[in-house]
mmCIF file of C-alpha atoms and ligand atoms in Angstrom:
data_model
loop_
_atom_site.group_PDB
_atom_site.id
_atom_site.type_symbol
_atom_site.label_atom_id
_atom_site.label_comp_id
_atom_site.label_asym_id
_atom_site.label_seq_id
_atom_site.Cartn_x
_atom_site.Cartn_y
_atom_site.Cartn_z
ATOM 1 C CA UNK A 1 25.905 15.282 -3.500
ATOM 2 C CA UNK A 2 25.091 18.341 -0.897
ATOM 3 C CA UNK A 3 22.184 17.546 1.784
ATOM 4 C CA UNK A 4 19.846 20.120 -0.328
ATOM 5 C CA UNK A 5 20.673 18.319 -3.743
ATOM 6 C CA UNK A 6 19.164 15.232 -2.507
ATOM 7 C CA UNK A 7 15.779 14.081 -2.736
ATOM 8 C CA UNK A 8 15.713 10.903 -1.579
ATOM 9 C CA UNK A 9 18.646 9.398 0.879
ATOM 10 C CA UNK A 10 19.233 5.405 0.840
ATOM 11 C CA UNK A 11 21.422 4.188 3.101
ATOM 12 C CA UNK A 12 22.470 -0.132 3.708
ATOM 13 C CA UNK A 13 18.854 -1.166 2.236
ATOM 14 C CA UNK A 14 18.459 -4.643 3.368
ATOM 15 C CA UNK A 15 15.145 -6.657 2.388
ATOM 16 C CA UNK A 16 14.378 -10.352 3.572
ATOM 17 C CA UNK A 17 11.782 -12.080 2.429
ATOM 18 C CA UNK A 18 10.268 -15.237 4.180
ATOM 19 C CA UNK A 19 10.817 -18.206 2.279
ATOM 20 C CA UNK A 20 9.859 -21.708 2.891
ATOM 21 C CA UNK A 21 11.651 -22.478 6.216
ATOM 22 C CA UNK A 22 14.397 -19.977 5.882
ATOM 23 C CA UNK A 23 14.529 -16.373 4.156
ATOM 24 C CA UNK A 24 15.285 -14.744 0.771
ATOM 25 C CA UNK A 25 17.390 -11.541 0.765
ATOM 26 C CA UNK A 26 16.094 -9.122 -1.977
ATOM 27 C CA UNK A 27 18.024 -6.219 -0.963
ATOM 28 C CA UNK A 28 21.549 -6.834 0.731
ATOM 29 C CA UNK A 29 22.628 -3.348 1.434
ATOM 30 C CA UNK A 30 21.701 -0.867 -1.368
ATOM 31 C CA UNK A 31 23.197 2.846 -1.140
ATOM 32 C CA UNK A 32 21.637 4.959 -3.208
ATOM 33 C CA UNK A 33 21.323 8.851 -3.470
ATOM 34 C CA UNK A 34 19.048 10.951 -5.598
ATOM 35 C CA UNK A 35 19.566 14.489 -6.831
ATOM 36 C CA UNK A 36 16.708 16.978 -7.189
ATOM 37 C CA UNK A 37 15.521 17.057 -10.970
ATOM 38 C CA UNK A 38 17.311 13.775 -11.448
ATOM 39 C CA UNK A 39 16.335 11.002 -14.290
ATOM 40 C CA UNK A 40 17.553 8.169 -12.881
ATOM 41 C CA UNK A 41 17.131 4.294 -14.865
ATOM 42 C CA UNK A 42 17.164 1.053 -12.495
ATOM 43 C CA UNK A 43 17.833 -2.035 -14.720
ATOM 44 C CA UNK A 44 18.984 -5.423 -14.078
ATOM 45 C CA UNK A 45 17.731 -9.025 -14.554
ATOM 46 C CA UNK A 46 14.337 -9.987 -13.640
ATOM 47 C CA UNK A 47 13.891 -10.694 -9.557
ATOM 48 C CA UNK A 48 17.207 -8.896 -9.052
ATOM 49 C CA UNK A 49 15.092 -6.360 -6.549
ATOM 50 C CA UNK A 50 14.523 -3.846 -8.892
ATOM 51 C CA UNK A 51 10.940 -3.284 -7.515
ATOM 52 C CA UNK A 52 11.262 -4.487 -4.509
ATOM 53 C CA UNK A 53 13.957 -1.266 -3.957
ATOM 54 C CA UNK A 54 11.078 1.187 -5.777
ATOM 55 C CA UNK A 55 8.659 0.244 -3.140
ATOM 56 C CA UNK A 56 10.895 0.428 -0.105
ATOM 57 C CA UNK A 57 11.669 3.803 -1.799
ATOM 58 C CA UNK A 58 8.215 4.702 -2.024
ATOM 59 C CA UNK A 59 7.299 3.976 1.314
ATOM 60 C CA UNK A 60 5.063 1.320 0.035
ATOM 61 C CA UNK A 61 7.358 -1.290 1.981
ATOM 62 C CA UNK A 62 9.462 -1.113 4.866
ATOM 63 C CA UNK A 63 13.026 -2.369 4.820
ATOM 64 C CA UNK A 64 14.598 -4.740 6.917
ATOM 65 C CA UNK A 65 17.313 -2.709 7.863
ATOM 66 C CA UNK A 66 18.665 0.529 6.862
ATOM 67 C CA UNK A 67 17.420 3.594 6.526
ATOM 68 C CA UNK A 68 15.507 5.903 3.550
ATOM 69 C CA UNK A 69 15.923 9.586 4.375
ATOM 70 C CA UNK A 70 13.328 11.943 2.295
ATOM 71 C CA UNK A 71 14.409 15.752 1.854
ATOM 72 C CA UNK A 72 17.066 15.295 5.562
ATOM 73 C CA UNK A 73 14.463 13.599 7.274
ATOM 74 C CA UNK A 74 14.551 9.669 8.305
ATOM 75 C CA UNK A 75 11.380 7.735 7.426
ATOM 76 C CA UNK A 76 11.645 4.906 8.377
ATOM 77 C CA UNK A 77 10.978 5.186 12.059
ATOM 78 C CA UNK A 78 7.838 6.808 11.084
ATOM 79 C CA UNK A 79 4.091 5.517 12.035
ATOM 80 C CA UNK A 80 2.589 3.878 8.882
ATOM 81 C CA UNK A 81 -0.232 7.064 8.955
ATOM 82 C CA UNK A 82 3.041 9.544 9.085
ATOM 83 C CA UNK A 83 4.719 7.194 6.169
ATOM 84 C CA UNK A 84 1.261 7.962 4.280
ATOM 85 C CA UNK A 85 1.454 11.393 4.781
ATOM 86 C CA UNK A 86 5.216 11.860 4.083
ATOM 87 C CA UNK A 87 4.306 9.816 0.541
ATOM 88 C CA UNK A 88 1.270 11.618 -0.582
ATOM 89 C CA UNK A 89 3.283 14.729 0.180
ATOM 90 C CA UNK A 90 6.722 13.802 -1.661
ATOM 91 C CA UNK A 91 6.059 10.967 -4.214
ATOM 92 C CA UNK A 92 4.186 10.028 -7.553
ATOM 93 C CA UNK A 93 3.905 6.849 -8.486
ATOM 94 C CA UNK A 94 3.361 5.582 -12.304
ATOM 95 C CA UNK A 95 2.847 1.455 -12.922
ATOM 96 C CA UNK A 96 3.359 -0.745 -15.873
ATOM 97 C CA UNK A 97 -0.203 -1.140 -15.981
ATOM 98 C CA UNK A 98 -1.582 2.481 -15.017
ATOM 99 C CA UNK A 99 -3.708 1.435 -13.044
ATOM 100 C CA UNK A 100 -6.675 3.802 -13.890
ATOM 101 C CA UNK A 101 -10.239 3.395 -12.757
ATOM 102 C CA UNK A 102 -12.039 2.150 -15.674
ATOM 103 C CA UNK A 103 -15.240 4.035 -14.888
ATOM 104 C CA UNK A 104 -14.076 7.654 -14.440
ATOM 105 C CA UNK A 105 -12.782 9.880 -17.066
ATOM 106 C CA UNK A 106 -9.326 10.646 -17.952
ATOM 107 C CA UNK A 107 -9.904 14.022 -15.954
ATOM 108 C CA UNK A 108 -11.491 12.397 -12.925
ATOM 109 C CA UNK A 109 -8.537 9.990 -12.706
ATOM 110 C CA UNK A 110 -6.110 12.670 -12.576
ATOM 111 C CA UNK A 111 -8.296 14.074 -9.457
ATOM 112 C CA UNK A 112 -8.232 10.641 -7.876
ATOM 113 C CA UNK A 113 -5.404 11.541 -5.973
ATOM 114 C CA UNK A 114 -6.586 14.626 -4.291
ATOM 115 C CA UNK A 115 -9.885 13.719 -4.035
ATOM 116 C CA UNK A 116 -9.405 13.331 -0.053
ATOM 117 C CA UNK A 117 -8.800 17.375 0.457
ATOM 118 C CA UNK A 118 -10.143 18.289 -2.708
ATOM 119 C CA UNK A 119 -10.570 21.944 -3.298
ATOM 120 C CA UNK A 120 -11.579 24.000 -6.201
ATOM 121 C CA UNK A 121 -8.271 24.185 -8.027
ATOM 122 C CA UNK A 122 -8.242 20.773 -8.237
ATOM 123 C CA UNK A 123 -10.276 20.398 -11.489
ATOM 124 C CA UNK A 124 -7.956 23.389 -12.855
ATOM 125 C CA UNK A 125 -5.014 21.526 -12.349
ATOM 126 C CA UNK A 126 -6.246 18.206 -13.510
ATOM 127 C CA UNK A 127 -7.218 19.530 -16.740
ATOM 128 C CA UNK A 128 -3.830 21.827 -16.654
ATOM 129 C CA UNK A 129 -1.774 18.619 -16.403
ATOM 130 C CA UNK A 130 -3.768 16.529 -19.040
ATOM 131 C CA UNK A 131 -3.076 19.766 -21.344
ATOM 132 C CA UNK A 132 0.335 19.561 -20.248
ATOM 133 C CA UNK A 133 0.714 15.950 -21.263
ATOM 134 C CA UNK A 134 -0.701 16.494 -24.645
ATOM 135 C CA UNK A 135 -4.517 15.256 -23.845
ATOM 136 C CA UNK A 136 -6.259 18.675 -23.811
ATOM 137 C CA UNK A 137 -8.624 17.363 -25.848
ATOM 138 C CA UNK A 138 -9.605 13.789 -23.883
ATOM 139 C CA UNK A 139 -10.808 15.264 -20.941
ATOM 140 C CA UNK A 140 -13.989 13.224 -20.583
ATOM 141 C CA UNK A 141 -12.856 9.828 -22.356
ATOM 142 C CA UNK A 142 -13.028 6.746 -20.228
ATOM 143 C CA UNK A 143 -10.081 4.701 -20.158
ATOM 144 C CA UNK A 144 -11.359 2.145 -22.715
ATOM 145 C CA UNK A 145 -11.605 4.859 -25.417
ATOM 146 C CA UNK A 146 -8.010 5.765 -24.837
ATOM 147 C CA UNK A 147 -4.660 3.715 -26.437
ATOM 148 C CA UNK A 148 -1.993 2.356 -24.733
ATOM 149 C CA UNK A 149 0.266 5.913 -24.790
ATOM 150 C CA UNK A 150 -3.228 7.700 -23.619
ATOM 151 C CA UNK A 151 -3.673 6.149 -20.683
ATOM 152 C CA UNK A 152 0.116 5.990 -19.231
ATOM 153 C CA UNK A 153 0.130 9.660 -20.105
ATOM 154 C CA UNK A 154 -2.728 10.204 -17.886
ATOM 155 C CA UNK A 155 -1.184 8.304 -15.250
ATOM 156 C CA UNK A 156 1.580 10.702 -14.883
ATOM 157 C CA UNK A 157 -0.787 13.446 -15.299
ATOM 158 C CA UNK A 158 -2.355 11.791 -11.990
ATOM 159 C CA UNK A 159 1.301 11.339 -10.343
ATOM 160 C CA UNK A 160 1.912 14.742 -9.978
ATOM 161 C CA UNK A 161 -1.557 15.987 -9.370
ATOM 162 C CA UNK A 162 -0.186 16.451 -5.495
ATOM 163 C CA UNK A 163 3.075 18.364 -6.797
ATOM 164 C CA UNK A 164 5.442 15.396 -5.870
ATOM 165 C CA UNK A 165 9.231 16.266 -5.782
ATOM 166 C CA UNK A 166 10.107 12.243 -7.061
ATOM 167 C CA UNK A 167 7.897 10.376 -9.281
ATOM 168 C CA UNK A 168 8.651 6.221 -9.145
ATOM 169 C CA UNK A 169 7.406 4.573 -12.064
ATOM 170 C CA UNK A 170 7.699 0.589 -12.586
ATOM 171 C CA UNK A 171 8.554 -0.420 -15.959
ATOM 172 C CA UNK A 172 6.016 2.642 -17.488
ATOM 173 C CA UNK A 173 6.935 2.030 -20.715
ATOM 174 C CA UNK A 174 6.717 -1.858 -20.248
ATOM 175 C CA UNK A 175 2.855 -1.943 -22.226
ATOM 176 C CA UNK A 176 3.798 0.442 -24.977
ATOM 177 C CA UNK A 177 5.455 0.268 -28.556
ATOM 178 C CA UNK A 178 9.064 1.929 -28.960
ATOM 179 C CA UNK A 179 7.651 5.066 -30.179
ATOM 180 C CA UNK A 180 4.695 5.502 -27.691
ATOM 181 C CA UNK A 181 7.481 4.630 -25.303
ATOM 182 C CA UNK A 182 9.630 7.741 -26.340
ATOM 183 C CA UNK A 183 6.625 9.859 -26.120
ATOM 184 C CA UNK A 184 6.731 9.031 -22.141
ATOM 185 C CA UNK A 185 9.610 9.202 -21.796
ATOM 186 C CA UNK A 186 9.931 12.359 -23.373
ATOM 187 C CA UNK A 187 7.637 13.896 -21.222
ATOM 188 C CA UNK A 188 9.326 11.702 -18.285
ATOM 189 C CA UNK A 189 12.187 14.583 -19.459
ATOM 190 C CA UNK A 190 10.295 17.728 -19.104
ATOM 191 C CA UNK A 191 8.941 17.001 -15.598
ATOM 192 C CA UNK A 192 13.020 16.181 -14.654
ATOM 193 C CA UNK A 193 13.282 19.755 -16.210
ATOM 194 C CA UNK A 194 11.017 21.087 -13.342
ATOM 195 C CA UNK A 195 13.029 19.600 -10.924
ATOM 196 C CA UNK A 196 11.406 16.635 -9.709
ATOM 197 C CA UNK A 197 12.788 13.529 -9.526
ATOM 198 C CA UNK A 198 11.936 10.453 -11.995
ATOM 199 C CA UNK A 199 13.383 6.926 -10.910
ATOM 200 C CA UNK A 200 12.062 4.472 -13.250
ATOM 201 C CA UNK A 201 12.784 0.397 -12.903
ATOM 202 C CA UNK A 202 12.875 -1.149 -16.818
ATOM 203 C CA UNK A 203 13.876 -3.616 -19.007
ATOM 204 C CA UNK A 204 13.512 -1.411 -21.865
ATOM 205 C CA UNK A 205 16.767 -0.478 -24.046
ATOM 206 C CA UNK A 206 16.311 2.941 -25.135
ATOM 207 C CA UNK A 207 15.333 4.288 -21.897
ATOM 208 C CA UNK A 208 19.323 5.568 -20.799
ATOM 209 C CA UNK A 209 19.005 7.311 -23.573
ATOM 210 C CA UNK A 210 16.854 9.975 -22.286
ATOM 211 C CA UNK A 211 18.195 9.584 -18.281
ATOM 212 C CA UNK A 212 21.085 11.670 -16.335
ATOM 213 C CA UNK A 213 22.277 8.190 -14.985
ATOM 214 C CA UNK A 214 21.164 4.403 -15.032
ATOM 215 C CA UNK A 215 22.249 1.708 -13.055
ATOM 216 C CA UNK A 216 21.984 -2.009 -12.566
ATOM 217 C CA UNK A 217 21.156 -4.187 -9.617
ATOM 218 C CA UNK A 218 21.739 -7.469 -9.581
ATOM 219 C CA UNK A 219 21.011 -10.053 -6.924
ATOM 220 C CA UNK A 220 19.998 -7.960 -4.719
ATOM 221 C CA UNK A 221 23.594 -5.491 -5.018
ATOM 222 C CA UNK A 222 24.051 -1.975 -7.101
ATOM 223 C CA UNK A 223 26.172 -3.235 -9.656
ATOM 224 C CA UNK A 224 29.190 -0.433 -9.272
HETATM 225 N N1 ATP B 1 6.310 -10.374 -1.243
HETATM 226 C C1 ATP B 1 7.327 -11.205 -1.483
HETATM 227 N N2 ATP B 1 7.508 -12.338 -0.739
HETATM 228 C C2 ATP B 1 8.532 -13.161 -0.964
HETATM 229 N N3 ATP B 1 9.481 -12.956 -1.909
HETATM 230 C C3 ATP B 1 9.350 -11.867 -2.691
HETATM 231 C C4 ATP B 1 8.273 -10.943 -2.521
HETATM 232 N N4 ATP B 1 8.420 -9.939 -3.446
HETATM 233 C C5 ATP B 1 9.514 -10.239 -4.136
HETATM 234 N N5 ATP B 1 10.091 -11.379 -3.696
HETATM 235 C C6 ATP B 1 11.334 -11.999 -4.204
HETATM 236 O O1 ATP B 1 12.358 -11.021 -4.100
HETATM 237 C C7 ATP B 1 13.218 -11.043 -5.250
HETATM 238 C C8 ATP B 1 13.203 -9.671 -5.927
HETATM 239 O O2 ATP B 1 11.907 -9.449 -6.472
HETATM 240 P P1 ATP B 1 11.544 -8.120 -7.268
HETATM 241 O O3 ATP B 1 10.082 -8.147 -7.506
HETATM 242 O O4 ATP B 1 12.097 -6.949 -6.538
HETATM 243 O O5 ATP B 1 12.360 -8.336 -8.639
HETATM 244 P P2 ATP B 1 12.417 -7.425 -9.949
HETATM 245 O O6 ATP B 1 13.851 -7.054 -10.148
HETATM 246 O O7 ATP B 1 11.441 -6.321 -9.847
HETATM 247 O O8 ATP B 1 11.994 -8.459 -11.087
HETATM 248 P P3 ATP B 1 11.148 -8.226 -12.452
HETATM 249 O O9 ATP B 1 12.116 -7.593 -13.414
HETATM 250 O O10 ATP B 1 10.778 -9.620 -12.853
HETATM 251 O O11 ATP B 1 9.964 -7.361 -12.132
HETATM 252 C C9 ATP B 1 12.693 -12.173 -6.129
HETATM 253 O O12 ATP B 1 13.448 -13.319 -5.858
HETATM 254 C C10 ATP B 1 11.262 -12.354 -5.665
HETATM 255 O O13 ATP B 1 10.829 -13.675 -5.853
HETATM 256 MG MG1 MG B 2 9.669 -5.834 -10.922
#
């Protein structure tokens, strides 16, 4: 893959967890490239590291060794406050349980994200994105008046609310029913289309249906 295909750069990921008197190796040396615009599937066995690699991806965790390069540049040397800019700049996140703040509206939660330099597109583009995701018309629902497919849809109309160039999401279809499922990852397909980059850890079965590549970690290793 050229240096300007690549999103995201992961080179020797290592990961060690404390444990009891000794230490638990998560990651033992994970290489792993991704392409611009690529729909990439993480599977493998439960505590095999699948999210423990999503959030050393994500910047959410530092490794133990190795390196993560985003767009050329190394990140891992960088001050937690650069890491936090680097992340808010680059990457989405979506969760297994979306995570949305039960007291704001679907269109509020999609502005969470930007709320810190908040200017007045940002409402346009909130309710742009909700459109976008098929939600045009739940704009001011709360997040209790919204199903399961609802409110995963708005929290990948919140993940890119800050244009991110890779979106991580952790088992996003884990809460849903098959079809709700393929309505996410549908539109999981689309965004790829725009050229961002969607890594998302599952267990679920028809998810490499709808990716460019999936692969499987286990015990800590890319399974080759
Ligand atoms: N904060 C932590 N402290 C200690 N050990 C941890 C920590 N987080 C994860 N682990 C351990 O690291 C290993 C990998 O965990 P991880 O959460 O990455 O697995 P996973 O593949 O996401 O599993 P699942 O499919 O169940 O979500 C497991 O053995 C887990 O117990
Ligand atoms: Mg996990």
């Amino acid at each position: 893959m050229s240096d300007s295909a690549r999103v995201i750069s992961a080179s020797s990921l290592v990961k060690r967890y404390q444990s009891g008197d000794g230490y638990l190796e998560a990651l033992k040396g994970v290489d792993l490239d991704i392409g611009r615009g690529e729909f990439l599937a993480v599977m493998g066995p439960s505590g095999s590291g699948k999210s423990t690699l999503l959030n050393v991806l994500g910047l959410l965790d530092d490794p133990s060794s190795g390196t993560v390069e985003l767009d050329g540049e190394d990140v891992t040397t960088l001050s937690d406050r650069e890491k936090t800019t680097a992340r808010k700049r680059t990457i989405g996140f979506v969760f297994q349980n979306f995570y949305l703040i039960p007291t704001l509206t679907a269109v509020e939660n999609v502005e969470v994200p930007a709320l810190l330099d908040r200017d007045s597109e940002t409402r346009e583009r909130a309710i742009s994105l909700l459109e976008r995701v098929g939600l045009g018309d739940r704009l001011d629902h709360k997040p209790s008046e919204l199903s399961g497919g609802q409110k995963q849809r708005v929290a990948i109309a919140r993940s890119l609310i800050n244009e991110p160039r890779l979106l991580l999401a952790d088992e996003p279809t884990g809460n849903l029913d098959r079809a709700t499922g393929r309505q996410v990852l549908d539109e999981f397909t689309r965004i790829t289309d725009e050229g961002v980059a969607v890594v998302a850890v599952t267990h679920d079965p028809q998810v490499p249906e709808f990716t460019d590549r999936t692969i499987r970690i286990v015990d800590g290793e890319l399974e080759r």
